[in-house]
Structure formats: structure tokens, C-alpha cells
């Protein structure tokens, strides 16, 4: 299963392509960063999705973001945290820690830029669970089976979760579709431009993420999918707009972390020399 995920998992695919683009960005210049294989070792079972299966509701990452809610800071806080920790790990040349932070930073950014994660999932799920919050889903059964005061209500809530256009059924169908579309792609056109590299250095990871998440939200992809399912137009949007934007974002975030870590080293060396 680990081998299958490494080659066919969407997050792993994105990490590999972004790592290749990162190397191209630093062509001819020295830099320190974990390899693609070291990074993807912290995806799958060892990544945020693995936590959900191993210990439901216990320190479980929640990678949903509402672009219309300016007070929604949970995912942004996680992104900034992993970015800052990656800078520290790179500065200290802690390979295992750097690989972990690079993978979890990437995972949070990818989820945050995926249209299926912009839906008000938490509130809808809470409604289907009779008002119980996500922190009460402490077992696989609690995650999979919805509640209800009567049999008919329970059946209805589970249909709203798993049936046609159900909450989780739609979410999974969209993500699986994106994964299938991007798996055979080489995505050479997802390389960040020089202007984007400069912009990232000026704005940082938080502002870059917010700018790009609004770009994705403006496409209305998940709304169109919920209405019509997979269409040639939607698949084309994934290939030409969504996938390149996500991969260039990961590359930019890793690039910025390297540059920030090098600045820290330079400041430390200058203080030592003084």
C-alpha cells in the first residue's frame, strides 16, 4: 500500500513534481532540502490523513477553509506553523524534521487550495450528527455513521452523507477525480515564474496562500461539480489552472523556506564574524 500511495497518491504526486521544480529553481546554486522520497515518507499513513485513521479526533488536522470568512484562521495558522518549523529544521540541517515539515506544509497547502475543502463541511457535518462537533468522532464508526433520533431520521442523515450528492460522497468523488486527472500529467508548466518568486519573498506564505485561495474560489469548480459532476470543462480547469497553481504554490513555499533559512545562517555568521 505504501508503494502504491508513493506513486499514485495525489499528495505524493504533487510533492514529487514540486520537488523537481524546486531543484530547477536553484539550478547552479547550492541549497539544502530533503529529497522527494524523504518528503513523501511523511505522506499517506505517516501524514495528516494517516492521523485521521489512526487516532480519530485526537490532534487531527482540519484542513478546511472558508474563503468568505476572514476570521477563519485555523488552517492558515497550521500553514504558518509548519513553514516556520521548516525554516528552523533547514537551518539546523535536521533532515528528518525538515522532511516532515515539508510534507505537512505541502499537505495543508494542497488541501487548502482544493475546492472541495472550501465547502462549510464542519457545520454541515455537525447538523447531520445532531449538533455534535467533530471532536466527538473518536472511532471509525462515529466517523462513518450519522446519528438520528428515529430510524427514518438516521437513514435520511446517512443518505445526506453517503448518497447521491451526499456530503462525503461528493467530497471524495471530487478529490478522486482530481487525483485521476493529474496522475499521468508531467506538469512542467507548473514551474513558478521569476516574478512569482520575487512576489513570494515580498509577501510571504500567508498572503500568498490567501491570494491563491481566492483565485481558486473564483473558479466555482466545486459548485459546478456538485451541480453537474465531472465534465470536460471541469477536467480542463483541473489540468490547466488548478493543478499548476497548487504545485507552483508548494514550490514557492519550499523555496521561501530555503531562502529564509539561508538568511538566518547568514545573520548568524555575520554575528560570529563581528
Tab-separated table of C-alpha atoms in Angstrom:
chain	number	residue	atom	x	y	z
A	1	UNK	CA	0.000	0.000	0.000
A	2	UNK	CA	2.837	2.404	0.813
A	3	UNK	CA	4.379	1.730	-2.610
A	4	UNK	CA	1.023	2.338	-4.314
A	5	UNK	CA	0.487	5.619	-2.431
A	6	UNK	CA	4.006	6.772	-3.245
A	7	UNK	CA	3.364	6.502	-6.976
A	8	UNK	CA	-0.365	7.108	-7.333
A	9	UNK	CA	-1.372	9.248	-4.332
A	10	UNK	CA	-2.300	12.821	-5.293
A	11	UNK	CA	-0.276	14.423	-2.486
A	12	UNK	CA	2.741	12.284	-3.309
A	13	UNK	CA	2.493	13.161	-6.999
A	14	UNK	CA	2.333	16.863	-6.186
A	15	UNK	CA	5.301	16.605	-3.796
A	16	UNK	CA	7.444	14.864	-6.423
A	17	UNK	CA	6.695	17.415	-9.140
A	18	UNK	CA	7.146	20.368	-6.773
A	19	UNK	CA	10.489	18.946	-5.588
A	20	UNK	CA	11.692	18.678	-9.201
A	21	UNK	CA	10.665	22.280	-9.854
A	22	UNK	CA	12.426	23.351	-6.665
A	23	UNK	CA	15.670	21.836	-7.946
A	24	UNK	CA	15.255	23.723	-11.227
A	25	UNK	CA	14.678	26.955	-9.319
A	26	UNK	CA	18.040	26.571	-7.585
A	27	UNK	CA	19.904	25.310	-10.658
A	28	UNK	CA	23.554	26.261	-10.342
A	29	UNK	CA	23.161	27.391	-6.730
A	30	UNK	CA	23.741	25.460	-3.542
A	31	UNK	CA	20.828	24.700	-1.227
A	32	UNK	CA	19.778	22.150	1.383
A	33	UNK	CA	16.406	20.388	1.206
A	34	UNK	CA	15.103	16.834	1.718
A	35	UNK	CA	14.691	14.600	-1.324
A	36	UNK	CA	11.286	13.794	-2.791
A	37	UNK	CA	11.371	10.287	-1.290
A	38	UNK	CA	12.240	11.630	2.140
A	39	UNK	CA	9.317	14.051	1.931
A	40	UNK	CA	6.699	11.577	0.727
A	41	UNK	CA	7.657	9.189	3.518
A	42	UNK	CA	5.619	11.592	5.678
A	43	UNK	CA	2.533	11.400	3.467
A	44	UNK	CA	-0.056	8.620	3.423
A	45	UNK	CA	-0.062	6.616	6.655
A	46	UNK	CA	2.583	8.909	8.153
A	47	UNK	CA	0.807	12.072	7.055
A	48	UNK	CA	-2.245	14.058	8.146
A	49	UNK	CA	-4.594	11.544	6.501
A	50	UNK	CA	-2.980	8.731	8.492
A	51	UNK	CA	-3.674	10.566	11.754
A	52	UNK	CA	-7.364	10.635	10.870
A	53	UNK	CA	-7.408	6.851	10.572
A	54	UNK	CA	-5.103	6.002	13.475
A	55	UNK	CA	-6.496	8.344	16.122
A	56	UNK	CA	-9.783	9.985	15.098
A	57	UNK	CA	-10.458	13.390	16.731
A	58	UNK	CA	-7.101	13.304	18.568
A	59	UNK	CA	-4.807	16.072	17.283
A	60	UNK	CA	-6.456	15.537	13.919
A	61	UNK	CA	-5.520	18.198	11.324
A	62	UNK	CA	-8.559	20.058	9.990
A	63	UNK	CA	-7.689	21.294	6.509
A	64	UNK	CA	-10.875	23.119	5.556
A	65	UNK	CA	-11.041	26.834	4.824
A	66	UNK	CA	-13.928	29.191	4.127
A	67	UNK	CA	-12.699	31.892	1.702
A	68	UNK	CA	-15.683	34.073	2.609
A	69	UNK	CA	-14.867	34.052	6.348
A	70	UNK	CA	-11.978	36.404	7.101
A	71	UNK	CA	-11.904	35.165	10.702
A	72	UNK	CA	-11.207	31.571	9.633
A	73	UNK	CA	-7.602	31.230	10.821
A	74	UNK	CA	-7.271	27.564	11.776
A	75	UNK	CA	-5.733	26.316	8.520
A	76	UNK	CA	-3.683	29.465	7.992
A	77	UNK	CA	-2.238	29.051	11.474
A	78	UNK	CA	-1.249	25.477	10.652
A	79	UNK	CA	0.412	26.552	7.387
A	80	UNK	CA	2.418	29.318	9.054
A	81	UNK	CA	3.436	26.952	11.871
A	82	UNK	CA	4.759	24.266	9.512
A	83	UNK	CA	6.502	26.895	7.382
A	84	UNK	CA	8.302	28.390	10.375
A	85	UNK	CA	9.273	24.937	11.656
A	86	UNK	CA	10.593	24.013	8.208
A	87	UNK	CA	12.810	27.100	8.218
A	88	UNK	CA	14.244	26.064	11.595
A	89	UNK	CA	14.783	22.446	10.500
A	90	UNK	CA	16.568	23.554	7.314
A	91	UNK	CA	18.768	25.957	9.236
A	92	UNK	CA	19.732	23.161	11.630
A	93	UNK	CA	20.066	20.647	8.767
A	94	UNK	CA	17.733	18.273	10.569
A	95	UNK	CA	16.845	16.014	7.643
A	96	UNK	CA	14.031	14.026	9.256
A	97	UNK	CA	12.375	17.095	10.744
A	98	UNK	CA	12.729	19.050	7.514
A	99	UNK	CA	11.152	16.215	5.507
A	100	UNK	CA	8.261	16.013	7.972
A	101	UNK	CA	7.606	19.756	7.952
A	102	UNK	CA	7.927	19.969	4.154
A	103	UNK	CA	5.360	17.181	3.732
A	104	UNK	CA	2.877	18.538	6.255
A	105	UNK	CA	3.244	22.100	4.931
A	106	UNK	CA	2.591	20.810	1.427
A	107	UNK	CA	-0.389	18.747	2.569
A	108	UNK	CA	-2.007	21.726	4.300
A	109	UNK	CA	-1.473	23.979	1.282
A	110	UNK	CA	-2.809	21.386	-1.168
A	111	UNK	CA	-5.921	20.748	0.901
A	112	UNK	CA	-6.455	24.460	1.425
A	113	UNK	CA	-6.319	25.128	-2.316
A	114	UNK	CA	-8.572	22.189	-3.217
A	115	UNK	CA	-12.131	23.427	-3.948
A	116	UNK	CA	-13.715	20.535	-2.025
A	117	UNK	CA	-12.129	21.946	1.141
A	118	UNK	CA	-13.866	25.314	0.752
A	119	UNK	CA	-17.303	23.876	1.458
A	120	UNK	CA	-18.674	24.515	5.014
A	121	UNK	CA	-18.027	20.862	5.821
A	122	UNK	CA	-17.780	21.178	9.595
A	123	UNK	CA	-21.147	22.886	10.093
A	124	UNK	CA	-22.926	20.553	7.664
A	125	UNK	CA	-21.401	17.523	9.366
A	126	UNK	CA	-22.430	18.872	12.757
A	127	UNK	CA	-26.017	19.195	11.520
A	128	UNK	CA	-26.009	15.585	10.303
A	129	UNK	CA	-24.695	14.455	13.685
A	130	UNK	CA	-27.479	16.069	15.670
A	131	UNK	CA	-25.380	19.046	16.714
A	132	UNK	CA	-22.355	17.038	17.915
A	133	UNK	CA	-18.994	18.559	16.987
A	134	UNK	CA	-16.184	16.918	15.027
A	135	UNK	CA	-14.276	16.290	18.263
A	136	UNK	CA	-16.822	13.596	19.188
A	137	UNK	CA	-15.916	11.390	16.197
A	138	UNK	CA	-13.484	9.285	18.210
A	139	UNK	CA	-13.983	5.968	16.383
A	140	UNK	CA	-14.251	4.858	12.769
A	141	UNK	CA	-17.920	4.066	13.367
A	142	UNK	CA	-18.580	7.581	14.656
A	143	UNK	CA	-16.959	8.969	11.526
A	144	UNK	CA	-18.880	6.811	9.101
A	145	UNK	CA	-22.383	6.502	10.576
A	146	UNK	CA	-24.614	9.517	11.120
A	147	UNK	CA	-26.966	9.904	14.067
A	148	UNK	CA	-30.726	10.334	14.247
A	149	UNK	CA	-33.469	10.287	16.882
A	150	UNK	CA	-35.585	7.942	14.768
A	151	UNK	CA	-34.748	5.264	12.230
A	152	UNK	CA	-36.064	7.387	9.379
A	153	UNK	CA	-34.013	10.388	10.522
A	154	UNK	CA	-30.905	8.229	10.833
A	155	UNK	CA	-31.417	6.798	7.345
A	156	UNK	CA	-32.009	10.281	5.973
A	157	UNK	CA	-28.867	11.699	7.551
A	158	UNK	CA	-26.753	8.821	6.281
A	159	UNK	CA	-28.149	9.349	2.785
A	160	UNK	CA	-27.195	13.032	3.046
A	161	UNK	CA	-23.693	11.852	3.942
A	162	UNK	CA	-23.198	8.915	1.572
A	163	UNK	CA	-25.972	9.057	-1.012
A	164	UNK	CA	-26.177	10.857	-4.343
A	165	UNK	CA	-24.600	14.303	-3.855
A	166	UNK	CA	-24.098	13.483	-0.184
A	167	UNK	CA	-21.586	15.465	1.870
A	168	UNK	CA	-18.724	12.963	1.984
A	169	UNK	CA	-19.649	11.127	-1.230
A	170	UNK	CA	-19.347	14.362	-3.220
A	171	UNK	CA	-16.147	15.377	-1.430
A	172	UNK	CA	-14.458	12.045	-2.169
A	173	UNK	CA	-15.693	11.914	-5.769
A	174	UNK	CA	-14.184	15.330	-6.459
A	175	UNK	CA	-10.835	14.513	-4.848
A	176	UNK	CA	-10.581	11.117	-6.565
A	177	UNK	CA	-11.350	12.764	-9.880
A	178	UNK	CA	-8.611	15.347	-9.403
A	179	UNK	CA	-6.172	12.580	-8.448
A	180	UNK	CA	-7.004	10.549	-11.571
A	181	UNK	CA	-6.635	13.606	-13.813
A	182	UNK	CA	-3.229	14.708	-12.509
A	183	UNK	CA	-1.602	11.272	-12.119
A	184	UNK	CA	-0.400	10.960	-15.754
A	185	UNK	CA	0.494	14.657	-16.101
A	186	UNK	CA	4.101	15.848	-16.146
A	187	UNK	CA	3.116	19.406	-15.154
A	188	UNK	CA	6.202	21.132	-16.496
A	189	UNK	CA	4.118	24.299	-16.875
A	190	UNK	CA	3.603	24.426	-13.089
A	191	UNK	CA	7.060	25.943	-12.558
A	192	UNK	CA	6.899	29.274	-10.683
A	193	UNK	CA	7.935	32.318	-12.696
A	194	UNK	CA	10.702	34.686	-11.619
A	195	UNK	CA	8.046	37.290	-10.852
A	196	UNK	CA	6.243	34.823	-8.558
A	197	UNK	CA	9.484	34.044	-6.730
A	198	UNK	CA	10.044	37.752	-6.115
A	199	UNK	CA	6.421	38.251	-5.050
A	200	UNK	CA	6.661	35.416	-2.541
A	201	UNK	CA	9.779	36.900	-0.973
A	202	UNK	CA	7.918	40.190	-0.595
A	203	UNK	CA	4.598	38.851	0.720
A	204	UNK	CA	5.371	35.547	2.481
A	205	UNK	CA	3.473	32.299	2.778
A	206	UNK	CA	0.283	33.590	4.423
A	207	UNK	CA	-0.508	36.354	1.934
A	208	UNK	CA	0.434	34.121	-0.994
A	209	UNK	CA	-1.921	31.397	0.233
A	210	UNK	CA	-4.781	33.848	0.723
A	211	UNK	CA	-4.313	35.363	-2.726
A	212	UNK	CA	-4.303	31.980	-4.405
A	213	UNK	CA	-7.207	30.548	-2.468
A	214	UNK	CA	-9.362	33.431	-3.711
A	215	UNK	CA	-8.221	32.663	-7.259
A	216	UNK	CA	-9.386	29.066	-6.849
A	217	UNK	CA	-12.661	30.038	-5.187
A	218	UNK	CA	-13.461	32.416	-8.060
A	219	UNK	CA	-13.441	29.471	-10.489
A	220	UNK	CA	-16.522	27.965	-8.818
A	221	UNK	CA	-15.276	24.448	-9.518
A	222	UNK	CA	-16.848	22.631	-6.580
A	223	UNK	CA	-20.201	24.319	-7.112
A	224	UNK	CA	-20.154	23.255	-10.766
A	225	UNK	CA	-19.142	19.723	-9.792
A	226	UNK	CA	-21.949	19.466	-7.261
A	227	UNK	CA	-24.403	20.543	-9.957
A	228	UNK	CA	-23.154	18.597	-12.994
A	229	UNK	CA	-20.477	16.139	-11.849
A	230	UNK	CA	-17.317	15.708	-13.886
A	231	UNK	CA	-17.486	17.469	-17.253
A	232	UNK	CA	-14.816	18.051	-19.948
A	233	UNK	CA	-14.720	21.732	-18.980
A	234	UNK	CA	-14.117	20.948	-15.304
A	235	UNK	CA	-11.397	18.411	-16.103
A	236	UNK	CA	-9.734	21.018	-18.321
A	237	UNK	CA	-9.788	23.507	-15.445
A	238	UNK	CA	-8.017	20.979	-13.230
A	239	UNK	CA	-5.319	20.367	-15.848
A	240	UNK	CA	-4.725	23.952	-16.919
A	241	UNK	CA	-5.491	26.015	-13.834
A	242	UNK	CA	-5.911	24.157	-10.537
A	243	UNK	CA	-3.057	21.623	-10.694
A	244	UNK	CA	-0.399	24.099	-11.926
A	245	UNK	CA	-1.448	26.667	-9.319
A	246	UNK	CA	-1.270	24.143	-6.470
A	247	UNK	CA	2.124	22.771	-7.499
A	248	UNK	CA	3.675	26.196	-8.034
A	249	UNK	CA	2.395	27.185	-4.580
A	250	UNK	CA	4.162	24.236	-2.941
A	251	UNK	CA	7.355	25.020	-4.840
A	252	UNK	CA	7.162	28.662	-3.774
A	253	UNK	CA	6.600	27.769	-0.116
A	254	UNK	CA	9.572	25.403	-0.069
A	255	UNK	CA	11.687	27.955	-1.943
A	256	UNK	CA	10.788	30.645	0.570
A	257	UNK	CA	11.658	28.380	3.499
A	258	UNK	CA	15.085	27.674	1.994
A	259	UNK	CA	15.754	31.367	1.423
A	260	UNK	CA	14.622	32.268	4.943
A	261	UNK	CA	16.811	29.535	6.434
A	262	UNK	CA	19.810	30.817	4.482
A	263	UNK	CA	19.159	34.346	5.707
A	264	UNK	CA	19.160	33.017	9.277
A	265	UNK	CA	22.509	31.319	8.648
A	266	UNK	CA	23.984	34.466	7.092
A	267	UNK	CA	22.872	36.595	10.051
A	268	UNK	CA	24.358	34.064	12.456
A	269	UNK	CA	27.666	34.010	10.528
A	270	UNK	CA	27.828	37.806	10.431
A	271	UNK	CA	27.302	37.984	14.198
A	272	UNK	CA	30.046	35.379	14.706
A	273	UNK	CA	32.444	37.296	12.474
A	274	UNK	CA	31.721	40.505	14.360
